[in-house]
Amino acid sequence: MAQKKYDFLIVGAGLFGAVCAYELRKKGKKVLVIDKRNHIGGNIYTEKIADIQVHKYGAHIFHTHNKKIWDYVNQFADFNNYINSPVAVYHNEIYNLPFNMNTFSKMWNIKTPAEAKAYIEKEKEVYHFDDPKNLEEQAINLVGPTLYEKLVKGYTAKQWGRPCTELPPFIIKRLPVRFTYDNNYFNDRYQGIPVGGYTQIIEKMLMGVDVQLEVDYFSNKAEFDQIAERLIYTGPIDQFFDYCYGPLEYRSLHFESEVLNETNYQGNAVINYTAYDVPYTRIIEHKHFEFDSTSPQTVITKEYPMTWKLGEEPYYPINDEKNNSLYEKYRILASQQTNVVFGGRLGQYRYFDMDDVIESALEVVEKL
């Protein structure tokens, strides 16, 4: 056989593939990265519009408790001290998220943690379900009917495309409730957004690596399989095996962005719309991620959950019992591949935060 041109072919120029490429190139390996999109960065891709860094595939806030991962990603960009503090709108009412004393004081006109705990416990006791049969009953058991009705029910039904009474209870194992006046959504020690966006990080990771965009691995699989010794695959695992057990299921998203001739549209980076009669789940105002108060314009994005069909962009794996069982069949097939590594959200069929992606990719390279 002719000598292979590359040591590694990486399918997917997202965060997982880029970390692998960066680390392998440092170790002297020759790497080719391909991606079917016309840009690098996968779903963390950011693009400057109206002089504002826009998160093209939804809000991405980097957060981690792992100092090693925080130090690793900070070598590629300067991170600001952005703290994720979303706001929820229910009809004409506005609440802070996650559920905390600011939420409870606004909802029930109370002041102390003891009052809030007593109120929630009283509601839970009155409406308790001994054996929750669905997500609605499970959520009421956790936080009571008022919080559920206003801040969980409509949002969750939109996100999943089904009423909460038709969703299994295990989807909500717990709902974070804080009895402090703290709007910080994450508990992680390290948190922020790269000044200048995420795309620069991927660009630096891929420096010195051969990259081909708008290339579909499956349209020329036989040739691609011949040019490298090993394959790192970050696409859908079921597609790799030609859907031999049937397709895994996802939820998809549709984004509608617009440039507005005003300096400040909503006063916060992320506002969730929890009522079911509002078709989108949230509005993102991108300039607030970088504390921009000077730009004369602003860019907002409305996020609409969608039913996913084969061929559309998959975003959220539906990790219910049926799909997890199906994934296990594909995972067994994947484990039998001697020269292919499967990684990332699609390759491992699970939702990863960005720090998890980096940690997983570093572990893969270490094993390789």
mmCIF file of C-alpha atoms in Angstrom, residues 24-328:
data_model
loop_
_atom_site.group_PDB
_atom_site.id
_atom_site.type_symbol
_atom_site.label_atom_id
_atom_site.label_comp_id
_atom_site.label_asym_id
_atom_site.label_seq_id
_atom_site.Cartn_x
_atom_site.Cartn_y
_atom_site.Cartn_z
ATOM 1 C CA LEU A 24 -1.242 15.934 18.124
ATOM 2 C CA ARG A 25 0.575 18.581 16.089
ATOM 3 C CA LYS A 26 2.583 19.512 19.219
ATOM 4 C CA LYS A 27 3.672 15.873 19.388
ATOM 5 C CA GLY A 28 4.937 15.994 15.802
ATOM 6 C CA LYS A 29 1.981 14.311 14.118
ATOM 7 C CA LYS A 30 0.720 15.352 10.706
ATOM 8 C CA VAL A 31 -2.988 16.117 10.907
ATOM 9 C CA LEU A 32 -5.790 16.907 8.463
ATOM 10 C CA VAL A 33 -9.055 18.382 9.791
ATOM 11 C CA ILE A 34 -12.161 18.413 7.614
ATOM 12 C CA ASP A 35 -15.606 19.892 8.261
ATOM 13 C CA LYS A 36 -18.790 20.009 6.208
ATOM 14 C CA ARG A 37 -19.573 23.567 7.352
ATOM 15 C CA ASN A 38 -17.990 26.626 5.739
ATOM 16 C CA HIS A 39 -16.297 27.656 8.986
ATOM 17 C CA ILE A 40 -14.291 26.206 11.844
ATOM 18 C CA GLY A 41 -15.452 26.154 15.471
ATOM 19 C CA GLY A 42 -18.541 23.966 15.309
ATOM 20 C CA ASN A 43 -21.313 25.254 17.540
ATOM 21 C CA ILE A 44 -19.056 27.637 19.482
ATOM 22 C CA TYR A 45 -18.387 29.622 16.288
ATOM 23 C CA THR A 46 -18.663 33.391 16.793
ATOM 24 C CA GLU A 47 -18.844 35.995 14.039
ATOM 25 C CA LYS A 48 -18.506 39.777 14.189
ATOM 26 C CA ILE A 49 -21.712 41.512 13.103
ATOM 27 C CA ALA A 50 -22.200 45.271 13.565
ATOM 28 C CA ASP A 51 -18.886 45.199 15.454
ATOM 29 C CA ILE A 52 -20.378 42.757 17.991
ATOM 30 C CA GLN A 53 -19.261 39.158 18.558
ATOM 31 C CA VAL A 54 -22.347 37.048 17.798
ATOM 32 C CA HIS A 55 -22.733 33.478 19.093
ATOM 33 C CA LYS A 56 -24.111 31.958 15.893
ATOM 34 C CA TYR A 57 -25.379 28.722 17.454
ATOM 35 C CA GLY A 58 -26.706 29.907 20.780
ATOM 36 C CA ALA A 59 -25.156 31.308 23.936
ATOM 37 C CA HIS A 60 -21.909 29.686 25.080
ATOM 38 C CA ILE A 61 -20.587 30.628 28.512
ATOM 39 C CA PHE A 62 -17.384 28.879 29.523
ATOM 40 C CA HIS A 63 -17.507 27.582 33.082
ATOM 41 C CA THR A 64 -15.541 24.949 34.964
ATOM 42 C CA HIS A 65 -14.434 23.916 38.442
ATOM 43 C CA ASN A 66 -11.246 22.412 36.964
ATOM 44 C CA LYS A 67 -8.321 24.849 37.206
ATOM 45 C CA LYS A 68 -6.249 22.741 34.810
ATOM 46 C CA ILE A 69 -8.905 23.131 32.087
ATOM 47 C CA TRP A 70 -9.357 26.834 32.898
ATOM 48 C CA ASP A 71 -5.613 27.449 32.563
ATOM 49 C CA TYR A 72 -5.540 25.410 29.359
ATOM 50 C CA VAL A 73 -8.215 27.419 27.554
ATOM 51 C CA ASN A 74 -6.819 30.735 28.810
ATOM 52 C CA GLN A 75 -3.637 30.192 26.802
ATOM 53 C CA PHE A 76 -5.676 30.852 23.645
ATOM 54 C CA ALA A 77 -7.643 33.963 24.674
ATOM 55 C CA ASP A 78 -8.223 36.480 27.438
ATOM 56 C CA PHE A 79 -11.445 35.688 29.272
ATOM 57 C CA ASN A 80 -13.595 38.359 30.879
ATOM 58 C CA ASN A 81 -15.435 37.923 34.168
ATOM 59 C CA TYR A 82 -18.893 37.429 32.673
ATOM 60 C CA ILE A 83 -21.256 35.717 35.135
ATOM 61 C CA ASN A 84 -24.279 33.970 33.669
ATOM 62 C CA SER A 85 -27.363 35.513 35.319
ATOM 63 C CA PRO A 86 -30.373 34.855 33.087
ATOM 64 C CA VAL A 87 -33.765 36.443 33.589
ATOM 65 C CA ALA A 88 -37.105 34.708 33.072
ATOM 66 C CA VAL A 89 -40.207 36.391 31.644
ATOM 67 C CA TYR A 90 -43.595 34.814 32.353
ATOM 68 C CA HIS A 91 -46.282 36.924 30.659
ATOM 69 C CA ASN A 92 -45.744 40.329 32.314
ATOM 70 C CA GLU A 93 -43.767 39.015 35.280
ATOM 71 C CA ILE A 94 -39.955 39.024 35.509
ATOM 72 C CA TYR A 95 -37.935 36.650 37.700
ATOM 73 C CA ASN A 96 -34.278 35.855 38.316
ATOM 74 C CA LEU A 97 -32.777 32.455 37.516
ATOM 75 C CA PRO A 98 -31.756 30.044 38.880
ATOM 76 C CA PHE A 99 -34.453 29.786 41.574
ATOM 77 C CA ASN A 100 -33.118 31.902 44.437
ATOM 78 C CA MET A 101 -34.221 34.402 47.042
ATOM 79 C CA ASN A 102 -34.625 37.127 44.410
ATOM 80 C CA THR A 103 -37.070 34.810 42.615
ATOM 81 C CA PHE A 104 -38.987 33.921 45.772
ATOM 82 C CA SER A 105 -39.196 37.451 47.152
ATOM 83 C CA LYS A 106 -40.626 38.703 43.856
ATOM 84 C CA MET A 107 -43.049 35.790 43.527
ATOM 85 C CA TRP A 108 -44.367 35.626 47.121
ATOM 86 C CA ASN A 109 -43.409 38.979 48.672
ATOM 87 C CA ILE A 110 -41.177 37.369 51.294
ATOM 88 C CA LYS A 111 -37.728 38.236 52.602
ATOM 89 C CA THR A 112 -36.047 35.392 54.468
ATOM 90 C CA PRO A 113 -34.818 31.906 53.517
ATOM 91 C CA ALA A 114 -37.004 30.447 56.293
ATOM 92 C CA GLU A 115 -40.110 32.003 54.742
ATOM 93 C CA ALA A 116 -39.180 30.702 51.293
ATOM 94 C CA LYS A 117 -38.503 27.175 52.542
ATOM 95 C CA ALA A 118 -41.781 27.111 54.454
ATOM 96 C CA TYR A 119 -43.740 28.312 51.420
ATOM 97 C CA ILE A 120 -42.200 25.722 49.082
ATOM 98 C CA GLU A 121 -42.578 22.882 51.594
ATOM 99 C CA LYS A 122 -46.226 23.739 52.182
ATOM 100 C CA GLU A 123 -46.949 23.633 48.441
ATOM 101 C CA LYS A 124 -45.015 20.404 48.005
ATOM 102 C CA GLU A 125 -46.915 18.786 50.865
ATOM 103 C CA VAL A 126 -50.337 19.744 49.491
ATOM 104 C CA TYR A 127 -49.585 18.654 45.910
ATOM 105 C CA HIS A 128 -47.218 15.742 46.603
ATOM 106 C CA PHE A 129 -47.238 12.669 44.313
ATOM 107 C CA ASP A 130 -46.143 9.419 45.973
ATOM 108 C CA ASP A 131 -45.031 7.863 42.686
ATOM 109 C CA PRO A 132 -44.427 10.535 40.014
ATOM 110 C CA LYS A 133 -45.554 9.225 36.627
ATOM 111 C CA ASN A 134 -44.281 12.107 34.474
ATOM 112 C CA LEU A 135 -42.096 15.202 34.486
ATOM 113 C CA GLU A 136 -44.914 17.444 35.710
ATOM 114 C CA GLU A 137 -45.501 15.370 38.835
ATOM 115 C CA GLN A 138 -41.766 15.053 39.484
ATOM 116 C CA ALA A 139 -41.191 18.814 39.153
ATOM 117 C CA ILE A 140 -44.088 19.625 41.498
ATOM 118 C CA ASN A 141 -42.629 17.196 44.024
ATOM 119 C CA LEU A 142 -39.345 19.098 43.837
ATOM 120 C CA VAL A 143 -40.427 22.770 43.862
ATOM 121 C CA GLY A 144 -44.202 22.929 44.191
ATOM 122 C CA PRO A 145 -46.828 24.017 41.633
ATOM 123 C CA THR A 146 -46.207 27.784 41.529
ATOM 124 C CA LEU A 147 -42.549 27.640 40.445
ATOM 125 C CA TYR A 148 -43.391 24.759 38.125
ATOM 126 C CA GLU A 149 -46.294 26.537 36.407
ATOM 127 C CA LYS A 150 -44.503 29.834 35.895
ATOM 128 C CA LEU A 151 -40.888 28.864 35.242
ATOM 129 C CA VAL A 152 -40.709 25.180 34.244
ATOM 130 C CA LYS A 153 -43.869 23.966 32.504
ATOM 131 C CA GLY A 154 -44.008 26.065 29.329
ATOM 132 C CA TYR A 155 -40.259 26.331 28.796
ATOM 133 C CA THR A 156 -39.729 22.569 29.160
ATOM 134 C CA ALA A 157 -42.657 21.717 26.875
ATOM 135 C CA LYS A 158 -41.217 24.009 24.187
ATOM 136 C CA GLN A 159 -37.718 22.596 24.630
ATOM 137 C CA TRP A 160 -38.837 18.975 24.272
ATOM 138 C CA GLY A 161 -41.760 19.488 21.883
ATOM 139 C CA ARG A 162 -44.175 17.640 24.178
ATOM 140 C CA PRO A 163 -46.308 18.499 27.225
ATOM 141 C CA CYS A 164 -44.630 17.793 30.553
ATOM 142 C CA THR A 165 -47.324 15.197 31.285
ATOM 143 C CA GLU A 166 -45.929 13.165 28.364
ATOM 144 C CA LEU A 167 -42.287 13.418 29.423
ATOM 145 C CA PRO A 168 -40.688 10.842 31.740
ATOM 146 C CA PRO A 169 -39.970 11.950 35.317
ATOM 147 C CA PHE A 170 -36.242 11.110 35.194
ATOM 148 C CA ILE A 171 -35.576 14.061 32.844
ATOM 149 C CA ILE A 172 -35.783 16.348 35.889
ATOM 150 C CA LYS A 173 -33.893 14.552 38.628
ATOM 151 C CA ARG A 174 -33.474 17.791 40.523
ATOM 152 C CA LEU A 175 -34.146 21.502 40.121
ATOM 153 C CA PRO A 176 -31.559 23.861 41.641
ATOM 154 C CA VAL A 177 -33.068 25.905 44.466
ATOM 155 C CA ARG A 178 -30.894 28.419 46.315
ATOM 156 C CA PHE A 179 -31.898 30.181 49.477
ATOM 157 C CA THR A 180 -29.469 33.054 48.888
ATOM 158 C CA TYR A 181 -29.748 36.286 46.904
ATOM 159 C CA ASP A 182 -27.364 34.985 44.238
ATOM 160 C CA ASN A 183 -28.204 35.132 40.511
ATOM 161 C CA ASN A 184 -25.055 33.293 39.389
ATOM 162 C CA TYR A 185 -26.425 30.400 37.323
ATOM 163 C CA PHE A 186 -23.355 28.179 37.632
ATOM 164 C CA ASN A 187 -21.632 26.910 40.748
ATOM 165 C CA ASP A 188 -18.270 26.611 38.993
ATOM 166 C CA ARG A 189 -15.292 28.546 40.350
ATOM 167 C CA TYR A 190 -14.082 29.707 36.910
ATOM 168 C CA GLN A 191 -16.387 31.432 34.455
ATOM 169 C CA GLY A 192 -16.201 33.864 31.553
ATOM 170 C CA ILE A 193 -16.337 34.529 27.828
ATOM 171 C CA PRO A 194 -13.295 35.098 25.599
ATOM 172 C CA VAL A 195 -12.835 38.744 24.692
ATOM 173 C CA GLY A 196 -13.118 38.744 20.906
ATOM 174 C CA GLY A 197 -15.182 35.550 20.678
ATOM 175 C CA TYR A 198 -14.556 31.818 20.480
ATOM 176 C CA THR A 199 -13.484 31.511 16.838
ATOM 177 C CA GLN A 200 -10.017 32.926 17.620
ATOM 178 C CA ILE A 201 -9.446 30.031 20.037
ATOM 179 C CA ILE A 202 -10.100 27.438 17.346
ATOM 180 C CA GLU A 203 -7.968 29.389 14.868
ATOM 181 C CA LYS A 204 -5.004 29.237 17.251
ATOM 182 C CA MET A 205 -5.542 25.552 17.942
ATOM 183 C CA LEU A 206 -5.578 24.776 14.214
ATOM 184 C CA MET A 207 -2.538 26.909 13.334
ATOM 185 C CA GLY A 208 -0.125 24.771 11.341
ATOM 186 C CA VAL A 209 -2.754 22.081 10.741
ATOM 187 C CA ASP A 210 -4.172 21.309 7.299
ATOM 188 C CA VAL A 211 -7.880 22.223 7.232
ATOM 189 C CA GLN A 212 -10.486 21.630 4.535
ATOM 190 C CA LEU A 213 -13.961 23.166 4.882
ATOM 191 C CA GLU A 214 -17.231 22.408 3.082
ATOM 192 C CA VAL A 215 -16.079 18.803 2.780
ATOM 193 C CA ASP A 216 -18.388 15.898 3.615
ATOM 194 C CA TYR A 217 -16.472 12.892 4.915
ATOM 195 C CA PHE A 218 -19.205 10.507 3.755
ATOM 196 C CA SER A 219 -19.284 11.828 0.204
ATOM 197 C CA ASN A 220 -15.726 10.573 -0.299
ATOM 198 C CA LYS A 221 -15.237 8.185 2.604
ATOM 199 C CA ALA A 222 -13.155 5.589 0.739
ATOM 200 C CA GLU A 223 -10.541 8.166 -0.286
ATOM 201 C CA PHE A 224 -10.421 9.856 3.122
ATOM 202 C CA ASP A 225 -9.940 6.497 4.829
ATOM 203 C CA GLN A 226 -6.832 5.930 2.728
ATOM 204 C CA ILE A 227 -4.974 9.143 3.499
ATOM 205 C CA ALA A 228 -4.435 8.777 7.268
ATOM 206 C CA GLU A 229 -3.279 6.100 9.678
ATOM 207 C CA ARG A 230 -5.932 6.920 12.300
ATOM 208 C CA LEU A 231 -9.323 8.614 12.300
ATOM 209 C CA ILE A 232 -10.814 10.852 15.012
ATOM 210 C CA TYR A 233 -14.502 11.134 14.254
ATOM 211 C CA THR A 234 -16.752 13.751 15.884
ATOM 212 C CA GLY A 235 -19.842 13.382 13.705
ATOM 213 C CA PRO A 236 -23.017 11.408 14.511
ATOM 214 C CA ILE A 237 -22.025 7.895 15.577
ATOM 215 C CA ASP A 238 -25.099 6.337 13.964
ATOM 216 C CA GLN A 239 -24.270 7.931 10.603
ATOM 217 C CA PHE A 240 -20.779 6.419 10.720
ATOM 218 C CA PHE A 241 -22.391 2.978 10.796
ATOM 219 C CA ASP A 242 -24.944 3.911 8.115
ATOM 220 C CA TYR A 243 -27.780 3.944 10.655
ATOM 221 C CA CYS A 244 -27.710 0.148 10.727
ATOM 222 C CA TYR A 245 -29.749 0.059 13.971
ATOM 223 C CA GLY A 246 -31.831 3.110 13.073
ATOM 224 C CA PRO A 247 -31.195 6.825 13.735
ATOM 225 C CA LEU A 248 -30.632 8.280 17.179
ATOM 226 C CA GLU A 249 -32.961 11.142 18.072
ATOM 227 C CA TYR A 250 -32.168 14.786 18.816
ATOM 228 C CA ARG A 251 -33.861 18.103 19.396
ATOM 229 C CA SER A 252 -32.923 20.811 16.941
ATOM 230 C CA LEU A 253 -32.886 24.611 17.041
ATOM 231 C CA HIS A 254 -33.752 27.469 14.721
ATOM 232 C CA PHE A 255 -32.146 30.883 15.217
ATOM 233 C CA GLU A 256 -33.505 34.238 14.061
ATOM 234 C CA SER A 257 -31.052 37.118 14.427
ATOM 235 C CA GLU A 258 -31.493 40.805 13.683
ATOM 236 C CA VAL A 259 -29.479 43.989 13.974
ATOM 237 C CA LEU A 260 -31.327 46.761 15.805
ATOM 238 C CA ASN A 261 -30.537 50.464 15.704
ATOM 239 C CA GLU A 262 -30.511 50.881 19.475
ATOM 240 C CA THR A 263 -27.798 50.585 22.089
ATOM 241 C CA ASN A 264 -29.607 48.298 24.529
ATOM 242 C CA TYR A 265 -32.603 46.099 23.695
ATOM 243 C CA GLN A 266 -33.251 44.021 26.818
ATOM 244 C CA GLY A 267 -30.618 44.893 29.427
ATOM 245 C CA ASN A 268 -29.315 41.337 29.834
ATOM 246 C CA ALA A 269 -27.453 38.816 27.696
ATOM 247 C CA VAL A 270 -30.001 36.007 28.146
ATOM 248 C CA ILE A 271 -33.728 36.295 28.833
ATOM 249 C CA ASN A 272 -35.842 33.126 28.912
ATOM 250 C CA TYR A 273 -39.501 33.207 27.906
ATOM 251 C CA THR A 274 -41.212 30.544 29.987
ATOM 252 C CA ALA A 275 -44.835 30.881 28.839
ATOM 253 C CA TYR A 276 -45.848 28.276 26.263
ATOM 254 C CA ASP A 277 -47.660 30.785 24.038
ATOM 255 C CA VAL A 278 -44.337 32.523 23.240
ATOM 256 C CA PRO A 279 -42.850 30.323 20.483
ATOM 257 C CA TYR A 280 -39.165 30.946 21.277
ATOM 258 C CA THR A 281 -37.445 29.875 24.486
ATOM 259 C CA ARG A 282 -35.061 32.794 24.864
ATOM 260 C CA ILE A 283 -33.655 35.978 23.379
ATOM 261 C CA ILE A 284 -29.900 36.544 23.430
ATOM 262 C CA GLU A 285 -28.462 40.063 23.214
ATOM 263 C CA HIS A 286 -24.857 39.355 22.316
ATOM 264 C CA LYS A 287 -23.182 42.654 23.224
ATOM 265 C CA HIS A 288 -23.841 42.060 26.932
ATOM 266 C CA PHE A 289 -21.508 39.053 26.891
ATOM 267 C CA GLU A 290 -18.625 41.523 26.547
ATOM 268 C CA PHE A 291 -20.110 44.407 28.570
ATOM 269 C CA ASP A 292 -20.399 46.552 25.447
ATOM 270 C CA SER A 293 -22.207 49.815 26.173
ATOM 271 C CA THR A 294 -20.778 51.924 23.357
ATOM 272 C CA SER A 295 -21.922 50.284 20.106
ATOM 273 C CA PRO A 296 -24.765 52.301 18.529
ATOM 274 C CA GLN A 297 -26.423 49.064 17.382
ATOM 275 C CA THR A 298 -27.223 45.733 18.991
ATOM 276 C CA VAL A 299 -27.727 42.160 17.731
ATOM 277 C CA ILE A 300 -30.415 39.911 19.183
ATOM 278 C CA THR A 301 -31.148 36.251 18.477
ATOM 279 C CA LYS A 302 -34.414 34.440 19.143
ATOM 280 C CA GLU A 303 -34.004 30.709 19.763
ATOM 281 C CA TYR A 304 -36.749 28.323 18.638
ATOM 282 C CA PRO A 305 -36.644 24.613 19.577
ATOM 283 C CA MET A 306 -37.542 22.331 16.670
ATOM 284 C CA THR A 307 -38.410 18.748 15.969
ATOM 285 C CA TRP A 308 -35.320 17.118 14.487
ATOM 286 C CA LYS A 309 -35.370 15.110 11.282
ATOM 287 C CA LEU A 310 -32.572 13.153 9.657
ATOM 288 C CA GLY A 311 -30.426 15.537 7.619
ATOM 289 C CA GLU A 312 -31.089 18.553 9.862
ATOM 290 C CA GLU A 313 -28.626 19.928 12.410
ATOM 291 C CA PRO A 314 -28.676 17.858 15.624
ATOM 292 C CA TYR A 315 -28.222 19.851 18.834
ATOM 293 C CA TYR A 316 -29.464 18.063 21.945
ATOM 294 C CA PRO A 317 -29.252 14.259 22.255
ATOM 295 C CA ILE A 318 -32.490 12.828 23.628
ATOM 296 C CA ASN A 319 -30.945 10.615 26.282
ATOM 297 C CA ASP A 320 -34.066 8.687 27.220
ATOM 298 C CA GLU A 321 -34.143 4.931 27.756
ATOM 299 C CA LYS A 322 -34.938 4.130 24.130
ATOM 300 C CA ASN A 323 -32.137 6.232 22.651
ATOM 301 C CA ASN A 324 -29.586 5.280 25.295
ATOM 302 C CA SER A 325 -30.265 1.625 24.544
ATOM 303 C CA LEU A 326 -29.831 2.293 20.825
ATOM 304 C CA TYR A 327 -26.618 4.237 21.441
ATOM 305 C CA GLU A 328 -25.209 1.325 23.434
#
